[in-house]
Amino acid sequence: MLQGKGLTLGVVESATGGLISHLITNVPGSSVYYKGSVTAYSNEVKAGVIGVTAETLDRYGAVSHQVAEEMAQGGRKLLAVDICLADTGIAGPDGATPEKPVGLFFLGISHRGGTFSRKHVFRGDREQNKRSAAETALAWLREYLTSL
């Protein structure tokens, strides 16, 4: 779909740790549209490389729709792509708070048509949560491309 629309793709991953990129590059010919990724696991990389503001991280926390959107926007600019996907979340088994449970993920997408986010709560173990987030991000990309 990306190739057919003449669009390029980049990814900024946090909690999925490169799994989205792995799934994309498993598709033969993906080098035509896929330009690369950044695994921004730490807040330092989210801010220093991707451009997420310290204010956003302090105010909302790394696992928030605001951070997912800033990651997608920053990645789109940094990677010079038409569309950028991003994720941030709590894969588990640790890291939860009363407000942010294990399995909470925010996905972001940025394109010239806008920047959007979606909240998901997955109910698996660490590996299952990462896999669910990656597959959900790619399904959302497919849905978004269909709407263009």
mmCIF file of N, CA and C in Angstrom, residues 8-54:
data_model
loop_
_atom_site.group_PDB
_atom_site.id
_atom_site.type_symbol
_atom_site.label_atom_id
_atom_site.label_comp_id
_atom_site.label_asym_id
_atom_site.label_seq_id
_atom_site.Cartn_x
_atom_site.Cartn_y
_atom_site.Cartn_z
ATOM 1 N N THR A 8 6.727 7.005 1.962
ATOM 2 C CA THR A 8 7.792 6.383 2.740
ATOM 3 C C THR A 8 7.371 6.279 4.193
ATOM 4 N N LEU A 9 7.982 5.345 4.904
ATOM 5 C CA LEU A 9 7.622 5.038 6.285
ATOM 6 C C LEU A 9 8.851 4.997 7.171
ATOM 7 N N GLY A 10 8.698 5.508 8.378
ATOM 8 C CA GLY A 10 9.689 5.368 9.432
ATOM 9 C C GLY A 10 8.982 4.984 10.714
ATOM 10 N N VAL A 11 9.751 4.540 11.703
ATOM 11 C CA VAL A 11 9.175 4.092 12.968
ATOM 12 C C VAL A 11 10.044 4.587 14.116
ATOM 13 N N VAL A 12 9.397 5.045 15.182
ATOM 14 C CA VAL A 12 10.080 5.333 16.438
ATOM 15 C C VAL A 12 9.451 4.418 17.481
ATOM 16 N N GLU A 13 10.260 3.507 18.004
ATOM 17 C CA GLU A 13 9.753 2.519 18.945
ATOM 18 C C GLU A 13 10.333 2.731 20.336
ATOM 19 N N SER A 14 9.512 2.466 21.308
ATOM 20 C CA SER A 14 9.987 2.437 22.677
ATOM 21 C C SER A 14 9.735 1.036 23.229
ATOM 22 N N ALA A 15 8.549 0.789 23.749
ATOM 23 C CA ALA A 15 8.279 -0.473 24.436
ATOM 24 C C ALA A 15 8.343 -1.695 23.525
ATOM 25 N N THR A 16 8.131 -1.522 22.230
ATOM 26 C CA THR A 16 8.222 -2.676 21.323
ATOM 27 C C THR A 16 9.669 -3.009 20.968
ATOM 28 N N GLY A 17 10.601 -2.131 21.265
ATOM 29 C CA GLY A 17 12.022 -2.424 21.162
ATOM 30 C C GLY A 17 12.534 -2.846 19.793
ATOM 31 N N GLY A 18 11.894 -2.427 18.728
ATOM 32 C CA GLY A 18 12.340 -2.779 17.384
ATOM 33 C C GLY A 18 11.479 -3.824 16.703
ATOM 34 N N LEU A 19 10.472 -4.327 17.379
ATOM 35 C CA LEU A 19 9.641 -5.394 16.819
ATOM 36 C C LEU A 19 8.838 -4.907 15.606
ATOM 37 N N ILE A 20 8.337 -3.688 15.640
ATOM 38 C CA ILE A 20 7.597 -3.170 14.484
ATOM 39 C C ILE A 20 8.523 -3.143 13.270
ATOM 40 N N SER A 21 9.720 -2.629 13.466
ATOM 41 C CA SER A 21 10.699 -2.569 12.378
ATOM 42 C C SER A 21 11.032 -3.963 11.868
ATOM 43 N N HIS A 22 11.180 -4.901 12.764
ATOM 44 C CA HIS A 22 11.460 -6.285 12.398
ATOM 45 C C HIS A 22 10.348 -6.841 11.509
ATOM 46 N N LEU A 23 9.103 -6.619 11.900
ATOM 47 C CA LEU A 23 7.975 -7.129 11.121
ATOM 48 C C LEU A 23 7.914 -6.481 9.736
ATOM 49 N N ILE A 24 8.209 -5.183 9.666
ATOM 50 C CA ILE A 24 8.199 -4.487 8.373
ATOM 51 C C ILE A 24 9.288 -5.039 7.461
ATOM 52 N N THR A 25 10.485 -5.200 8.007
ATOM 53 C CA THR A 25 11.603 -5.637 7.165
ATOM 54 C C THR A 25 11.548 -7.121 6.824
ATOM 55 N N ASN A 26 10.633 -7.864 7.410
ATOM 56 C CA ASN A 26 10.417 -9.251 7.009
ATOM 57 C C ASN A 26 9.667 -9.349 5.681
ATOM 58 N N VAL A 27 9.124 -8.243 5.220
ATOM 59 C CA VAL A 27 8.387 -8.222 3.956
ATOM 60 C C VAL A 27 9.374 -7.962 2.819
ATOM 61 N N PRO A 28 9.480 -8.895 1.870
ATOM 62 C CA PRO A 28 10.379 -8.663 0.737
ATOM 63 C C PRO A 28 10.006 -7.372 -0.008
ATOM 64 N N GLY A 29 11.009 -6.580 -0.353
ATOM 65 C CA GLY A 29 10.771 -5.332 -1.073
ATOM 66 C C GLY A 29 10.462 -4.141 -0.200
ATOM 67 N N SER A 30 10.495 -4.330 1.122
ATOM 68 C CA SER A 30 10.148 -3.225 2.029
ATOM 69 C C SER A 30 11.130 -2.062 1.929
ATOM 70 N N SER A 31 12.309 -2.298 1.390
ATOM 71 C CA SER A 31 13.289 -1.206 1.272
ATOM 72 C C SER A 31 12.830 -0.119 0.303
ATOM 73 N N VAL A 32 11.837 -0.409 -0.504
ATOM 74 C CA VAL A 32 11.300 0.597 -1.425
ATOM 75 C C VAL A 32 10.626 1.735 -0.652
ATOM 76 N N TYR A 33 9.951 1.412 0.441
ATOM 77 C CA TYR A 33 9.182 2.412 1.179
ATOM 78 C C TYR A 33 9.643 2.613 2.621
ATOM 79 N N TYR A 34 10.318 1.641 3.201
ATOM 80 C CA TYR A 34 10.723 1.733 4.606
ATOM 81 C C TYR A 34 12.117 2.335 4.702
ATOM 82 N N LYS A 35 12.239 3.467 5.419
ATOM 83 C CA LYS A 35 13.508 4.186 5.476
ATOM 84 C C LYS A 35 14.316 3.914 6.734
ATOM 85 N N GLY A 36 13.676 3.536 7.828
ATOM 86 C CA GLY A 36 14.438 3.237 9.030
ATOM 87 C C GLY A 36 13.661 3.517 10.292
ATOM 88 N N SER A 37 14.382 3.358 11.412
ATOM 89 C CA SER A 37 13.736 3.519 12.710
ATOM 90 C C SER A 37 14.733 3.986 13.759
ATOM 91 N N VAL A 38 14.173 4.414 14.865
ATOM 92 C CA VAL A 38 14.939 4.720 16.067
ATOM 93 C C VAL A 38 14.240 3.997 17.208
ATOM 94 N N THR A 39 15.011 3.266 17.999
ATOM 95 C CA THR A 39 14.469 2.690 19.220
ATOM 96 C C THR A 39 14.793 3.670 20.338
ATOM 97 N N ALA A 40 13.790 4.417 20.714
ATOM 98 C CA ALA A 40 13.941 5.472 21.725
ATOM 99 C C ALA A 40 13.416 4.941 23.055
ATOM 100 N N TYR A 41 14.183 4.077 23.661
ATOM 101 C CA TYR A 41 13.747 3.399 24.881
ATOM 102 C C TYR A 41 13.815 4.325 26.097
ATOM 103 N N SER A 42 14.848 5.128 26.169
ATOM 104 C CA SER A 42 15.004 6.017 27.330
ATOM 105 C C SER A 42 14.407 7.396 27.046
ATOM 106 N N ASN A 43 14.079 8.098 28.125
ATOM 107 C CA ASN A 43 13.588 9.473 27.974
ATOM 108 C C ASN A 43 14.658 10.373 27.373
ATOM 109 N N GLU A 44 15.918 10.075 27.652
ATOM 110 C CA GLU A 44 17.008 10.880 27.098
ATOM 111 C C GLU A 44 17.021 10.805 25.577
ATOM 112 N N VAL A 45 16.782 9.625 25.036
ATOM 113 C CA VAL A 45 16.750 9.470 23.578
ATOM 114 C C VAL A 45 15.455 10.070 23.016
ATOM 115 N N LYS A 46 14.351 9.862 23.717
ATOM 116 C CA LYS A 46 13.094 10.469 23.264
ATOM 117 C C LYS A 46 13.260 11.987 23.131
ATOM 118 N N ALA A 47 13.906 12.607 24.105
ATOM 119 C CA ALA A 47 14.068 14.064 24.092
ATOM 120 C C ALA A 47 15.235 14.497 23.213
ATOM 121 N N GLY A 48 16.394 13.905 23.415
ATOM 122 C CA GLY A 48 17.611 14.374 22.752
ATOM 123 C C GLY A 48 17.723 14.038 21.282
ATOM 124 N N VAL A 49 17.133 12.929 20.868
ATOM 125 C CA VAL A 49 17.233 12.507 19.470
ATOM 126 C C VAL A 49 15.928 12.778 18.722
ATOM 127 N N ILE A 50 14.821 12.389 19.314
ATOM 128 C CA ILE A 50 13.524 12.467 18.635
ATOM 129 C C ILE A 50 12.888 13.850 18.765
ATOM 130 N N GLY A 51 13.168 14.548 19.863
ATOM 131 C CA GLY A 51 12.614 15.891 20.026
ATOM 132 C C GLY A 51 11.377 15.978 20.891
ATOM 133 N N VAL A 52 11.067 14.927 21.649
ATOM 134 C CA VAL A 52 9.978 15.020 22.615
ATOM 135 C C VAL A 52 10.403 16.047 23.659
ATOM 136 N N THR A 53 9.521 16.966 23.999
ATOM 137 C CA THR A 53 9.923 18.016 24.932
ATOM 138 C C THR A 53 9.999 17.488 26.362
ATOM 139 N N ALA A 54 10.932 18.043 27.116
ATOM 140 C CA ALA A 54 11.070 17.683 28.529
ATOM 141 C C ALA A 54 9.786 18.014 29.274
#
